[in-house]
Protein backbone atom coordinates (compact mmCIF):
# COMPACT_ATOMS: atom_id res chain seq x y z
CA UNK A 1 0.00 0.00 0.00
CA UNK A 2 2.73 2.45 0.89
CA UNK A 3 4.20 1.90 -2.58
CA UNK A 4 0.93 2.47 -4.43
CA UNK A 5 -0.25 5.54 -2.58
CA UNK A 6 2.25 8.13 -3.90
CA UNK A 7 1.77 6.87 -7.47
CA UNK A 8 -1.96 7.51 -7.40
CA UNK A 9 -1.85 11.01 -5.97
CA UNK A 10 -0.03 12.78 -8.84
CA UNK A 11 -2.27 11.10 -11.42
CA UNK A 12 -5.37 12.62 -9.89
CA UNK A 13 -3.82 16.07 -9.99
CA UNK A 14 -3.29 16.03 -13.74
CA UNK A 15 -6.57 17.04 -15.48
CA UNK A 16 -5.92 15.09 -18.69
CA UNK A 17 -5.91 11.82 -16.82
CA UNK A 18 -9.30 12.27 -15.20
CA UNK A 19 -11.38 10.28 -17.67
CA UNK A 20 -9.19 7.16 -17.62
CA UNK A 21 -9.18 7.30 -13.83
CA UNK A 22 -12.98 7.16 -13.61
CA UNK A 23 -12.92 4.31 -16.10
CA UNK A 24 -10.42 2.55 -13.99
CA UNK A 25 -12.50 3.21 -10.90
CA UNK A 26 -15.54 1.77 -12.65
CA UNK A 27 -13.53 -1.22 -13.73
CA UNK A 28 -12.38 -1.61 -10.17
CA UNK A 29 -15.95 -1.48 -8.87
CA UNK A 30 -16.91 -4.05 -11.43
CA UNK A 31 -13.96 -6.23 -10.45
CA UNK A 32 -15.06 -6.01 -6.84
CA UNK A 33 -18.53 -7.17 -7.77
CA UNK A 34 -17.14 -10.04 -9.82
CA UNK A 35 -14.94 -11.10 -6.92
CA UNK A 36 -17.91 -10.96 -4.56
CA UNK A 37 -20.06 -13.16 -6.80
CA UNK A 38 -18.85 -16.56 -5.55
CA UNK A 39 -19.52 -15.50 -1.97
CA UNK A 40 -22.90 -14.04 -2.83
CA UNK A 41 -23.96 -17.11 -4.81
CA UNK A 42 -22.97 -19.46 -2.00
CA UNK A 43 -24.63 -17.25 0.62
CA UNK A 44 -27.88 -17.12 -1.33
CA UNK A 45 -27.93 -20.79 -2.34
CA UNK A 46 -26.74 -22.43 0.85
CA UNK A 47 -28.04 -20.05 3.52
CA UNK A 48 -30.77 -17.63 2.45
CA UNK A 49 -32.78 -19.87 0.12
CA UNK A 50 -32.82 -22.85 2.53
CA UNK A 51 -33.80 -20.56 5.43
CA UNK A 52 -36.66 -19.05 3.46
CA UNK A 53 -37.74 -22.47 2.21
CA UNK A 54 -37.70 -23.82 5.77
CA UNK A 55 -39.84 -20.88 6.91
CA UNK A 56 -42.26 -21.61 4.08
CA UNK A 57 -42.37 -25.33 4.95
CA UNK A 58 -42.96 -24.52 8.61
CA UNK A 59 -46.43 -23.25 7.69
CA UNK A 60 -47.46 -26.70 6.43
CA UNK A 61 -48.00 -30.06 8.00
CA UNK A 62 -48.51 -33.57 6.70
CA UNK A 63 -51.86 -35.17 7.40
CA UNK A 64 -52.50 -38.85 7.05
CA UNK A 65 -55.88 -40.52 6.90
CA UNK A 66 -57.27 -43.77 8.23
CA UNK A 67 -54.42 -46.28 8.56
CA UNK A 68 -52.06 -43.93 6.72
CA UNK A 69 -51.34 -46.13 3.73
CA UNK A 70 -52.78 -43.67 1.21
CA UNK A 71 -49.84 -41.34 1.79
CA UNK A 72 -49.59 -37.92 3.38
CA UNK A 73 -51.37 -34.78 2.28
CA UNK A 74 -49.75 -31.33 2.68
CA UNK A 75 -51.99 -28.97 4.62
CA UNK A 76 -51.45 -25.26 5.17
CA UNK A 77 -51.81 -24.59 8.91
CA UNK A 78 -50.69 -20.95 9.28
CA UNK A 79 -48.70 -20.78 12.53
CA UNK A 80 -50.18 -24.00 13.89
CA UNK A 81 -46.81 -25.77 14.12
CA UNK A 82 -45.36 -22.89 16.15
CA UNK A 83 -48.38 -22.85 18.47
CA UNK A 84 -48.12 -26.58 19.14
CA UNK A 85 -44.41 -26.25 19.95
CA UNK A 86 -45.06 -23.31 22.30
CA UNK A 87 -47.77 -25.31 24.07
CA UNK A 88 -45.55 -28.42 24.40
CA UNK A 89 -44.35 -29.07 27.94
CA UNK A 90 -41.26 -30.90 26.62
CA UNK A 91 -40.29 -27.66 24.84
CA UNK A 92 -40.60 -25.70 28.10
CA UNK A 93 -38.52 -28.28 29.91
CA UNK A 94 -35.84 -28.13 27.23
CA UNK A 95 -35.73 -24.32 27.41
CA UNK A 96 -35.20 -24.62 31.15
CA UNK A 97 -32.42 -27.16 30.58
CA UNK A 98 -30.64 -24.88 28.11
CA UNK A 99 -30.97 -21.91 30.47
CA UNK A 100 -29.50 -23.90 33.35
CA UNK A 101 -26.73 -25.18 31.10
CA UNK A 102 -25.88 -21.62 30.05
CA UNK A 103 -25.91 -20.43 33.67
CA UNK A 104 -23.27 -22.99 34.53
CA UNK A 105 -21.30 -23.03 31.31
CA UNK A 106 -20.94 -19.38 30.27
CA UNK A 107 -19.64 -17.85 33.54
CA UNK A 108 -17.30 -20.75 34.28
CA UNK A 109 -15.92 -20.68 30.74
CA UNK A 110 -15.42 -16.89 30.65
CA UNK A 111 -13.89 -16.65 34.11
CA UNK A 112 -11.69 -19.65 33.38
CA UNK A 113 -10.44 -18.24 30.08
CA UNK A 114 -9.83 -14.79 31.59
CA UNK A 115 -7.82 -16.21 34.47
CA UNK A 116 -5.76 -18.36 32.11
CA UNK A 117 -5.17 -15.44 29.73
CA UNK A 118 -4.04 -13.18 32.60
CA UNK A 119 -1.71 -15.89 33.84
CA UNK A 120 -0.21 -16.30 30.38
CA UNK A 121 0.12 -12.56 30.01
CA UNK A 122 1.58 -11.99 33.45
CA UNK A 123 4.93 -13.58 32.80
CA UNK A 124 4.50 -15.76 35.85
CA UNK A 125 4.11 -18.70 33.50
CA UNK A 126 7.11 -20.39 32.01
CA UNK A 127 6.82 -22.36 28.73
CA UNK A 128 4.01 -20.06 27.64
CA UNK A 129 3.55 -21.62 24.23
CA UNK A 130 3.32 -25.10 25.60
CA UNK A 131 0.71 -24.08 28.14
CA UNK A 132 -1.38 -22.11 25.69
CA UNK A 133 -1.29 -25.05 23.29
CA UNK A 134 -2.25 -27.47 26.06
CA UNK A 135 -5.26 -25.37 27.02
CA UNK A 136 -6.21 -24.83 23.40
CA UNK A 137 -5.96 -28.46 22.26
CA UNK A 138 -9.47 -29.52 23.43
CA UNK A 139 -10.89 -27.06 20.91
CA UNK A 140 -9.05 -28.88 18.14
CA UNK A 141 -10.21 -32.33 19.31
CA UNK A 142 -13.19 -33.49 17.22
CA UNK A 143 -16.39 -33.38 19.24
CA UNK A 144 -16.99 -37.11 18.81
CA UNK A 145 -13.55 -37.98 20.18
CA UNK A 146 -14.05 -35.55 23.07
CA UNK A 147 -17.39 -37.19 23.80
CA UNK A 148 -15.78 -40.63 23.89
CA UNK A 149 -12.99 -39.45 26.19
CA UNK A 150 -15.48 -37.97 28.63
CA UNK A 151 -17.76 -41.01 28.39
CA UNK A 152 -14.85 -43.09 29.68
CA UNK A 153 -13.98 -40.56 32.39
CA UNK A 154 -17.61 -40.23 33.52
CA UNK A 155 -18.43 -43.93 33.41
CA UNK A 156 -19.38 -44.91 36.97
CA UNK A 157 -17.77 -48.35 36.59
CA UNK A 158 -14.74 -47.62 34.39
CA UNK A 159 -14.01 -43.95 34.96
CA UNK A 160 -11.99 -42.41 37.79
CA UNK A 161 -14.29 -39.47 38.54
CA UNK A 162 -16.83 -41.34 40.64
CA UNK A 163 -14.06 -42.83 42.75
CA UNK A 164 -12.19 -39.55 43.14
CA UNK A 165 -15.12 -37.20 43.77
CA UNK A 166 -17.52 -39.69 45.30
CA UNK A 167 -20.25 -38.37 43.02
CA UNK A 168 -21.60 -40.24 40.02
CA UNK A 169 -21.23 -37.63 37.26
CA UNK A 170 -24.01 -39.33 35.30
CA UNK A 171 -26.57 -39.33 38.12
CA UNK A 172 -29.70 -37.23 37.62
CA UNK A 173 -28.49 -34.23 39.63
CA UNK A 174 -24.94 -34.14 38.27
CA UNK A 175 -25.71 -34.78 34.62
CA UNK A 176 -26.22 -31.21 33.46
CA UNK A 177 -23.08 -29.85 35.17
CA UNK A 178 -21.18 -32.80 33.66
CA UNK A 179 -22.30 -31.84 30.18
CA UNK A 180 -21.51 -28.17 30.86
CA UNK A 181 -18.06 -29.26 31.98
CA UNK A 182 -17.40 -30.93 28.62
CA UNK A 183 -18.41 -27.75 26.79
CA UNK A 184 -16.26 -25.61 29.10
CA UNK A 185 -13.29 -27.94 28.62
CA UNK A 186 -13.67 -27.59 24.89
CA UNK A 187 -14.12 -23.81 24.67
CA UNK A 188 -12.02 -22.39 27.48
CA UNK A 189 -8.81 -22.46 25.42
CA UNK A 190 -10.39 -20.80 22.43
CA UNK A 191 -11.69 -17.93 24.55
CA UNK A 192 -8.40 -17.71 26.39
CA UNK A 193 -6.65 -16.99 23.09
CA UNK A 194 -9.12 -14.19 22.37
CA UNK A 195 -8.62 -12.63 25.80
CA UNK A 196 -4.86 -13.05 25.53
CA UNK A 197 -4.79 -11.34 22.13
CA UNK A 198 -6.80 -8.47 23.56
CA UNK A 199 -4.40 -8.14 26.48
CA UNK A 200 -1.46 -8.07 24.08
CA UNK A 201 -3.09 -5.15 22.29
CA UNK A 202 -3.08 -2.92 25.36
CA UNK A 203 -0.41 -0.26 24.62
CA UNK A 204 2.73 -0.71 26.64
CA UNK A 205 2.84 2.95 27.67
CA UNK A 206 -0.56 2.75 29.31
CA UNK A 207 0.46 -0.25 31.32
CA UNK A 208 3.72 1.34 32.34
CA UNK A 209 1.99 4.58 33.25
CA UNK A 210 -0.55 2.66 35.29
CA UNK A 211 2.24 0.92 37.11
CA UNK A 212 4.03 4.18 37.61
CA UNK A 213 0.90 5.45 39.33
CA UNK A 214 1.06 2.57 41.70
CA UNK A 215 -1.36 0.12 40.08
CA UNK A 216 -0.46 -3.24 41.52
CA UNK A 217 -2.47 -5.56 39.30
CA UNK A 218 -0.99 -4.54 35.98
CA UNK A 219 0.41 -7.30 33.81
CA UNK A 220 4.17 -7.56 34.32
CA UNK A 221 4.88 -8.50 30.74
CA UNK A 222 5.87 -4.90 29.94
CA UNK A 223 8.80 -5.13 32.25
CA UNK A 224 9.97 -8.31 30.56
CA UNK A 225 9.89 -6.72 27.16
CA UNK A 226 11.74 -3.56 28.13
CA UNK A 227 14.90 -3.50 26.02
CA UNK A 228 17.87 -4.04 28.20
CA UNK A 229 15.64 -5.14 31.03
CA UNK A 230 18.03 -6.23 33.72
CA UNK A 231 15.46 -8.72 34.85
CA UNK A 232 16.92 -10.93 32.12
CA UNK A 233 19.80 -11.53 34.46
CA UNK A 234 17.41 -13.09 36.83
CA UNK A 235 15.69 -15.49 34.43
CA UNK A 236 15.06 -18.69 36.13
CA UNK A 237 14.02 -17.11 39.40
CA UNK A 238 10.37 -17.18 38.36
CA UNK A 239 7.93 -15.44 40.60
CA UNK A 240 10.53 -13.67 42.77
CA UNK A 241 11.94 -11.93 39.78
CA UNK A 242 8.71 -10.30 38.74
CA UNK A 243 7.61 -9.23 42.11
CA UNK A 244 10.98 -7.57 42.76
CA UNK A 245 11.20 -5.96 39.35
CA UNK A 246 7.74 -4.51 39.69
CA UNK A 247 8.65 -3.05 43.04
CA UNK A 248 11.75 -1.38 41.67
CA UNK A 249 9.91 -0.03 38.67
CA UNK A 250 7.26 1.58 40.75
CA UNK A 251 9.74 3.41 42.93
CA UNK A 252 11.56 4.96 40.01
CA UNK A 253 8.38 5.79 38.13
CA UNK A 254 7.13 7.78 41.07
CA UNK A 255 10.33 9.80 41.01
CA UNK A 256 9.85 10.66 37.35
CA UNK A 257 12.90 8.63 36.43
CA UNK A 258 10.96 6.03 34.59
CA UNK A 259 12.51 6.20 31.13
CA UNK A 260 15.86 7.52 32.17
CA UNK A 261 16.21 5.41 35.23
CA UNK A 262 17.66 2.35 33.57
CA UNK A 263 20.96 2.91 35.24
CA UNK A 264 19.27 3.00 38.61
CA UNK A 265 17.34 -0.11 37.69
CA UNK A 266 20.49 -1.95 36.86
CA UNK A 267 22.07 -1.05 40.16
CA UNK A 268 18.90 -1.93 41.94
CA UNK A 269 18.80 -5.25 40.16
CA UNK A 270 22.31 -6.15 40.91
CA UNK A 271 21.35 -5.67 44.50
CA UNK A 272 18.19 -7.65 44.02
CA UNK A 273 20.00 -10.45 42.26
CA UNK A 274 22.52 -10.59 44.99
CA UNK A 275 19.73 -10.92 47.48
CA UNK A 276 17.97 -13.66 45.58
CA UNK A 277 21.16 -15.58 44.97
CA UNK A 278 22.16 -15.09 48.54
CA UNK A 279 19.14 -17.05 49.73
CA UNK B 1 -39.12 -57.32 0.50
CA UNK B 2 -38.29 -59.06 3.79
CA UNK B 3 -34.62 -59.78 4.42
CA UNK B 4 -34.08 -61.03 7.96
CA UNK B 5 -35.46 -61.21 11.48
CA UNK B 6 -33.81 -61.18 14.89
CA UNK B 7 -35.44 -63.48 17.46
CA UNK B 8 -34.52 -62.64 21.06
CA UNK B 9 -32.58 -65.19 23.07
CA UNK B 10 -30.89 -65.42 26.45
CA UNK B 11 -27.10 -65.69 26.37
CA UNK B 12 -25.62 -66.78 29.70
CA UNK B 13 -22.38 -67.86 31.34
CA UNK B 14 -23.09 -71.58 31.38
CA UNK B 15 -19.77 -72.23 33.15
CA UNK B 16 -20.61 -69.91 36.06
CA UNK B 17 -24.25 -71.01 36.26
CA UNK B 18 -23.16 -74.65 36.54
CA UNK B 19 -20.28 -73.93 38.88
CA UNK B 20 -22.64 -72.27 41.37
CA UNK B 21 -25.55 -74.65 40.87
CA UNK B 22 -27.86 -72.10 39.30
CA UNK B 23 -30.19 -73.73 36.81
CA UNK B 24 -31.10 -72.09 33.52
CA UNK B 25 -34.32 -70.10 34.11
CA UNK B 26 -37.20 -71.28 31.89
CA UNK B 27 -39.82 -68.87 33.25
CA UNK B 28 -39.55 -65.24 34.38
CA UNK B 29 -40.21 -66.35 37.98
CA UNK B 30 -37.19 -68.64 37.74
CA UNK B 31 -35.30 -65.78 36.11
CA UNK B 32 -35.94 -63.62 39.17
CA UNK B 33 -34.73 -66.44 41.47
CA UNK B 34 -31.64 -66.97 39.32
CA UNK B 35 -30.94 -63.22 39.42
CA UNK B 36 -30.96 -63.29 43.22
CA UNK B 37 -28.65 -66.34 43.18
CA UNK B 38 -26.15 -64.60 40.88
CA UNK B 39 -26.11 -61.58 43.18
CA UNK B 40 -25.58 -63.82 46.18
CA UNK B 41 -22.51 -65.44 44.62
CA UNK B 42 -21.01 -62.07 43.67
CA UNK B 43 -22.65 -58.92 45.07
CA UNK B 44 -21.16 -56.93 42.16
CA UNK B 45 -22.55 -59.28 39.51
CA UNK B 46 -25.99 -59.19 37.88
CA UNK B 47 -27.81 -61.69 35.72
CA UNK B 48 -28.21 -59.17 32.89
CA UNK B 49 -28.85 -55.52 32.11
CA UNK B 50 -32.18 -53.85 31.40
CA UNK B 51 -31.40 -50.93 29.09
CA UNK B 52 -33.87 -48.14 29.86
CA UNK B 53 -32.82 -46.20 26.76
CA UNK B 54 -33.77 -48.85 24.21
CA UNK B 55 -37.39 -48.86 23.04
CA UNK B 56 -36.81 -51.77 20.67
CA UNK B 57 -35.63 -53.95 23.57
CA UNK B 58 -38.75 -53.25 25.60
CA UNK B 59 -40.88 -53.77 22.49
CA UNK B 60 -39.25 -57.17 22.01
CA UNK B 61 -39.94 -58.10 25.64
CA UNK B 62 -43.55 -56.98 25.31
CA UNK B 63 -43.95 -58.77 21.98
CA UNK B 64 -43.38 -62.03 23.84
CA UNK B 65 -46.16 -61.15 26.31
CA UNK B 66 -48.64 -61.47 23.45
CA UNK B 67 -50.44 -58.11 23.47
CA UNK B 68 -49.56 -56.40 20.20
CA UNK B 69 -49.11 -52.63 20.56
CA UNK B 70 -50.89 -51.92 17.28
CA UNK B 71 -53.59 -53.73 15.35
CA UNK B 72 -55.10 -52.59 12.07
CA UNK B 73 -58.87 -52.89 12.26
CA UNK B 74 -60.67 -51.86 9.13
CA UNK B 75 -59.65 -48.26 8.67
CA UNK B 76 -58.55 -47.69 12.28
CA UNK B 77 -55.48 -48.41 14.40
CA UNK B 78 -56.18 -50.05 17.74
CA UNK B 79 -53.35 -48.85 20.00
CA UNK B 80 -52.71 -50.98 23.07
CA UNK B 81 -49.27 -50.13 24.45
CA UNK B 82 -50.52 -50.24 28.05
CA UNK B 83 -52.20 -53.61 27.52
CA UNK B 84 -52.21 -56.39 30.08
CA UNK B 85 -49.19 -58.27 28.73
CA UNK B 86 -47.06 -55.13 28.40
CA UNK B 87 -47.98 -53.96 31.92
CA UNK B 88 -47.07 -57.42 33.28
CA UNK B 89 -43.70 -57.13 31.53
CA UNK B 90 -43.23 -53.61 32.93
CA UNK B 91 -44.15 -54.66 36.49
CA UNK B 92 -41.75 -57.60 36.36
CA UNK B 93 -38.80 -55.44 35.28
CA UNK B 94 -39.78 -52.70 37.74
CA UNK B 95 -39.50 -55.21 40.58
CA UNK B 96 -36.13 -56.36 39.20
CA UNK B 97 -34.91 -52.74 39.04
CA UNK B 98 -36.30 -51.79 42.48
CA UNK B 99 -34.69 -54.87 44.00
CA UNK B 100 -31.38 -53.98 42.36
CA UNK B 101 -31.40 -57.36 40.61
CA UNK B 102 -30.41 -56.09 37.14
CA UNK B 103 -27.74 -53.75 35.87
CA UNK B 104 -28.71 -50.59 34.02
CA UNK B 105 -25.84 -50.36 31.56
CA UNK B 106 -26.50 -49.72 27.90
CA UNK B 107 -26.09 -52.70 25.56
CA UNK B 108 -22.80 -52.47 23.65
CA UNK B 109 -21.42 -49.58 25.74
CA UNK B 110 -17.95 -49.73 27.27
CA UNK B 111 -19.46 -50.36 30.71
CA UNK B 112 -21.47 -53.24 29.28
CA UNK B 113 -18.42 -54.73 27.56
CA UNK B 114 -16.42 -54.34 30.77
CA UNK B 115 -19.30 -56.07 32.59
CA UNK B 116 -19.36 -59.16 30.37
CA UNK B 117 -15.57 -59.17 30.26
CA UNK B 118 -15.15 -59.12 34.06
CA UNK B 119 -18.01 -61.57 34.73
CA UNK B 120 -20.10 -58.82 36.30
CA UNK B 121 -22.85 -59.59 33.81
CA UNK B 122 -23.62 -63.29 33.70
CA UNK B 123 -26.17 -63.05 30.96
CA UNK B 124 -27.38 -61.02 28.03
CA UNK B 125 -30.95 -60.70 26.86
CA UNK B 126 -30.22 -60.02 23.24
CA UNK B 127 -31.16 -60.96 19.73
CA UNK B 128 -29.58 -63.13 17.04
CA UNK B 129 -27.19 -60.30 16.16
CA UNK B 130 -25.77 -60.29 19.70
CA UNK B 131 -23.58 -63.21 18.61
CA UNK B 132 -21.53 -60.72 16.62
CA UNK B 133 -21.30 -58.36 19.59
CA UNK B 134 -20.15 -61.14 21.93
CA UNK B 135 -17.64 -62.56 19.45
CA UNK B 136 -16.13 -59.15 18.90
CA UNK B 137 -16.23 -57.91 22.51
CA UNK B 138 -15.03 -61.00 24.38
CA UNK B 139 -13.24 -63.25 21.89
CA UNK B 140 -11.39 -64.97 24.75
CA UNK B 141 -14.66 -66.12 26.32
CA UNK B 142 -15.00 -68.99 23.85
CA UNK B 143 -16.51 -72.01 25.58
CA UNK B 144 -18.06 -70.12 28.50
CA UNK B 145 -21.39 -68.94 27.12
CA UNK B 146 -24.49 -70.79 25.98
CA UNK B 147 -27.71 -69.74 24.25
CA UNK B 148 -31.31 -70.43 25.24
CA UNK B 149 -34.74 -69.22 24.19
CA UNK B 150 -36.27 -66.46 26.31
CA UNK B 151 -37.81 -67.44 29.64
CA UNK B 152 -41.61 -67.53 29.33
CA UNK B 153 -44.43 -66.20 31.47
CA UNK B 154 -46.30 -69.42 32.08
CA UNK B 155 -44.25 -72.15 30.46
CA UNK B 156 -46.15 -71.77 27.19
CA UNK B 157 -43.59 -71.26 24.41
CA UNK B 158 -43.41 -67.59 23.42
CA UNK B 159 -40.57 -65.42 22.23
CA UNK B 160 -39.97 -61.85 21.16
CA UNK B 161 -38.09 -60.30 18.27
CA UNK B 162 -35.72 -57.36 18.44
CA UNK B 163 -35.15 -55.94 15.01
CA UNK B 164 -35.44 -57.24 11.52
CA UNK B 165 -35.00 -55.95 8.01
CA UNK B 166 -37.45 -55.36 5.21
CA UNK B 167 -37.11 -53.05 2.23
CA UNK B 168 -39.70 -50.99 0.41
CA UNK B 169 -39.50 -49.15 -2.88
CA UNK B 170 -40.77 -45.59 -2.89
CA UNK B 171 -43.79 -44.89 -5.10
CA UNK B 172 -41.75 -42.01 -6.52
CA UNK B 173 -38.93 -44.30 -7.65
CA UNK B 174 -37.99 -43.91 -11.31
CA UNK B 175 -36.80 -47.51 -11.54
CA UNK B 176 -38.97 -49.61 -9.23
CA UNK B 177 -38.31 -52.81 -11.17
CA UNK B 178 -34.54 -52.40 -11.03
CA UNK B 179 -34.85 -51.72 -7.31
CA UNK B 180 -36.87 -54.89 -6.82
CA UNK B 181 -34.36 -56.91 -8.84
CA UNK B 182 -31.59 -55.70 -6.54
CA UNK B 183 -33.61 -56.28 -3.36
CA UNK B 184 -34.58 -59.78 -4.50
CA UNK B 185 -30.88 -60.51 -5.06
CA UNK B 186 -30.01 -59.06 -1.62
CA UNK B 187 -32.64 -61.16 0.16
CA UNK B 188 -32.32 -64.45 -1.70
CA UNK B 189 -28.82 -64.76 -3.15
CA UNK B 190 -26.93 -67.42 -1.14
CA UNK B 191 -23.69 -65.41 -1.26
CA UNK B 192 -25.15 -62.60 0.87
CA UNK B 193 -25.56 -64.44 4.23
CA UNK B 194 -22.02 -65.82 3.85
CA UNK B 195 -20.69 -62.29 4.26
CA UNK B 196 -22.43 -61.84 7.61
CA UNK B 197 -21.56 -65.35 8.77
CA UNK B 198 -17.92 -64.35 9.01
CA UNK B 199 -18.59 -62.44 12.24
CA UNK B 200 -22.18 -63.02 13.36
CA UNK B 201 -25.24 -65.22 12.85
CA UNK B 202 -27.38 -63.75 10.10
CA UNK B 203 -30.95 -65.00 10.27
CA UNK B 204 -32.46 -64.55 6.79
CA UNK B 205 -36.20 -64.60 6.24
CA UNK B 206 -35.69 -66.63 3.06
CA UNK B 207 -35.40 -70.20 4.40
CA UNK B 208 -32.87 -71.59 1.87
CA UNK B 209 -30.61 -68.68 2.80
CA UNK B 210 -31.02 -69.45 6.48
CA UNK B 211 -29.66 -72.94 5.75
CA UNK B 212 -26.69 -71.31 3.96
CA UNK B 213 -26.07 -69.05 6.96
CA UNK B 214 -26.25 -71.96 9.38
CA UNK B 215 -23.68 -73.86 7.36
CA UNK B 216 -21.39 -70.87 6.86
CA UNK B 217 -21.32 -69.92 10.57
CA UNK B 218 -18.14 -71.46 11.89
CA UNK B 219 -19.41 -71.79 15.46
CA UNK B 220 -17.23 -72.90 18.35
CA UNK B 221 -17.96 -69.95 20.61
CA UNK B 222 -20.92 -71.38 22.49
CA UNK B 223 -21.39 -74.39 24.73
CA UNK B 224 -24.54 -76.49 24.55
CA UNK B 225 -27.19 -76.33 21.85
CA UNK B 226 -26.04 -75.11 18.43
CA UNK B 227 -26.95 -71.46 18.17
CA UNK B 228 -29.01 -71.90 14.99
CA UNK B 229 -31.14 -74.62 16.65
CA UNK B 230 -31.98 -72.17 19.44
CA UNK B 231 -32.65 -69.31 17.02
CA UNK B 232 -34.92 -71.51 14.87
CA UNK B 233 -36.86 -72.61 17.93
CA UNK B 234 -37.11 -68.99 19.15
CA UNK B 235 -38.38 -67.84 15.75
CA UNK B 236 -41.10 -70.53 15.82
CA UNK B 237 -42.37 -69.25 19.16
CA UNK B 238 -42.94 -65.65 18.08
CA UNK B 239 -46.60 -64.57 18.38
CA UNK B 240 -48.56 -62.28 16.07
CA UNK B 241 -47.44 -58.64 15.98
CA UNK B 242 -48.03 -55.55 13.83
CA UNK B 243 -45.83 -52.48 13.79
CA UNK B 244 -47.76 -49.22 13.70
CA UNK B 245 -46.86 -46.19 11.60
CA UNK B 246 -45.21 -44.36 14.53
CA UNK B 247 -42.99 -47.21 15.77
CA UNK B 248 -39.64 -45.42 15.52
CA UNK B 249 -40.99 -42.25 17.12
CA UNK B 250 -42.37 -44.46 19.87
CA UNK B 251 -38.95 -45.93 20.61
CA UNK B 252 -37.62 -42.48 21.47
CA UNK B 253 -40.77 -41.72 23.51
CA UNK B 254 -40.03 -44.91 25.45
CA UNK B 255 -36.44 -43.97 26.24
CA UNK B 256 -37.57 -40.45 27.26
CA UNK B 257 -40.31 -41.81 29.52
CA UNK B 258 -38.21 -44.62 31.01
CA UNK B 259 -35.28 -42.31 31.85
CA UNK B 260 -36.60 -41.19 35.28
CA UNK B 261 -37.16 -44.83 36.33
CA UNK B 262 -33.48 -45.12 37.22
CA UNK B 263 -33.61 -42.40 39.85
CA UNK B 264 -37.01 -43.56 41.15
CA UNK B 265 -38.84 -40.63 39.52
CA UNK B 266 -41.44 -42.96 38.05
CA UNK B 267 -42.14 -46.67 37.65
CA UNK B 268 -42.12 -48.69 34.47
CA UNK B 269 -45.91 -49.37 34.50
CA UNK B 270 -46.61 -45.64 34.96
CA UNK B 271 -44.15 -44.79 32.21
CA UNK B 272 -45.82 -47.34 29.91
CA UNK B 273 -49.22 -45.69 30.50
CA UNK B 274 -47.66 -42.35 29.61
CA UNK B 275 -46.18 -43.82 26.44
CA UNK B 276 -49.66 -45.03 25.44
CA UNK B 277 -51.04 -41.47 25.87
CA UNK B 278 -48.16 -40.03 23.85
CA UNK B 279 -48.68 -42.54 21.07
CA UNK B 280 -52.42 -41.82 20.88
CA UNK B 281 -51.86 -38.05 20.79
CA UNK B 282 -49.10 -38.37 18.21
CA UNK B 283 -51.12 -40.56 15.86
CA UNK B 284 -54.20 -38.32 16.20
CA UNK B 285 -52.10 -35.23 15.44
CA UNK B 286 -50.97 -36.90 12.24
CA UNK B 287 -54.56 -37.37 11.16
CA UNK B 288 -54.61 -41.15 11.59
CA UNK B 289 -57.74 -42.86 12.72
CA UNK B 290 -57.02 -44.35 16.17
CA UNK B 291 -58.84 -46.20 18.88
CA UNK B 292 -57.56 -46.97 22.35
CA UNK B 293 -57.19 -50.49 23.64
CA UNK B 294 -57.15 -54.06 22.42
CA UNK B 295 -58.35 -55.05 18.98
CA UNK B 296 -62.00 -56.09 19.22
Coordinates of C-alpha atoms in Angstrom, one line a residue, chain B residues 8 14 51 53 73 112 138 144 148 153 169 177 226 232 257 274 277 289:
Chain B
X8 CA -34.5 -62.6 21.1
X14 CA -23.1 -71.6 31.4
X51 CA -31.4 -50.9 29.1
X53 CA -32.8 -46.2 26.8
X73 CA -58.9 -52.9 12.3
X112 CA -21.5 -53.2 29.3
X138 CA -15.0 -61.0 24.4
X144 CA -18.1 -70.1 28.5
X148 CA -31.3 -70.4 25.2
X153 CA -44.4 -66.2 31.5
X169 CA -39.5 -49.2 -2.9
X177 CA -38.3 -52.8 -11.2
X226 CA -26.0 -75.1 18.4
X232 CA -34.9 -71.5 14.9
X257 CA -40.3 -41.8 29.5
X274 CA -47.7 -42.3 29.6
X277 CA -51.0 -41.5 25.9
X289 CA -57.7 -42.9 12.7

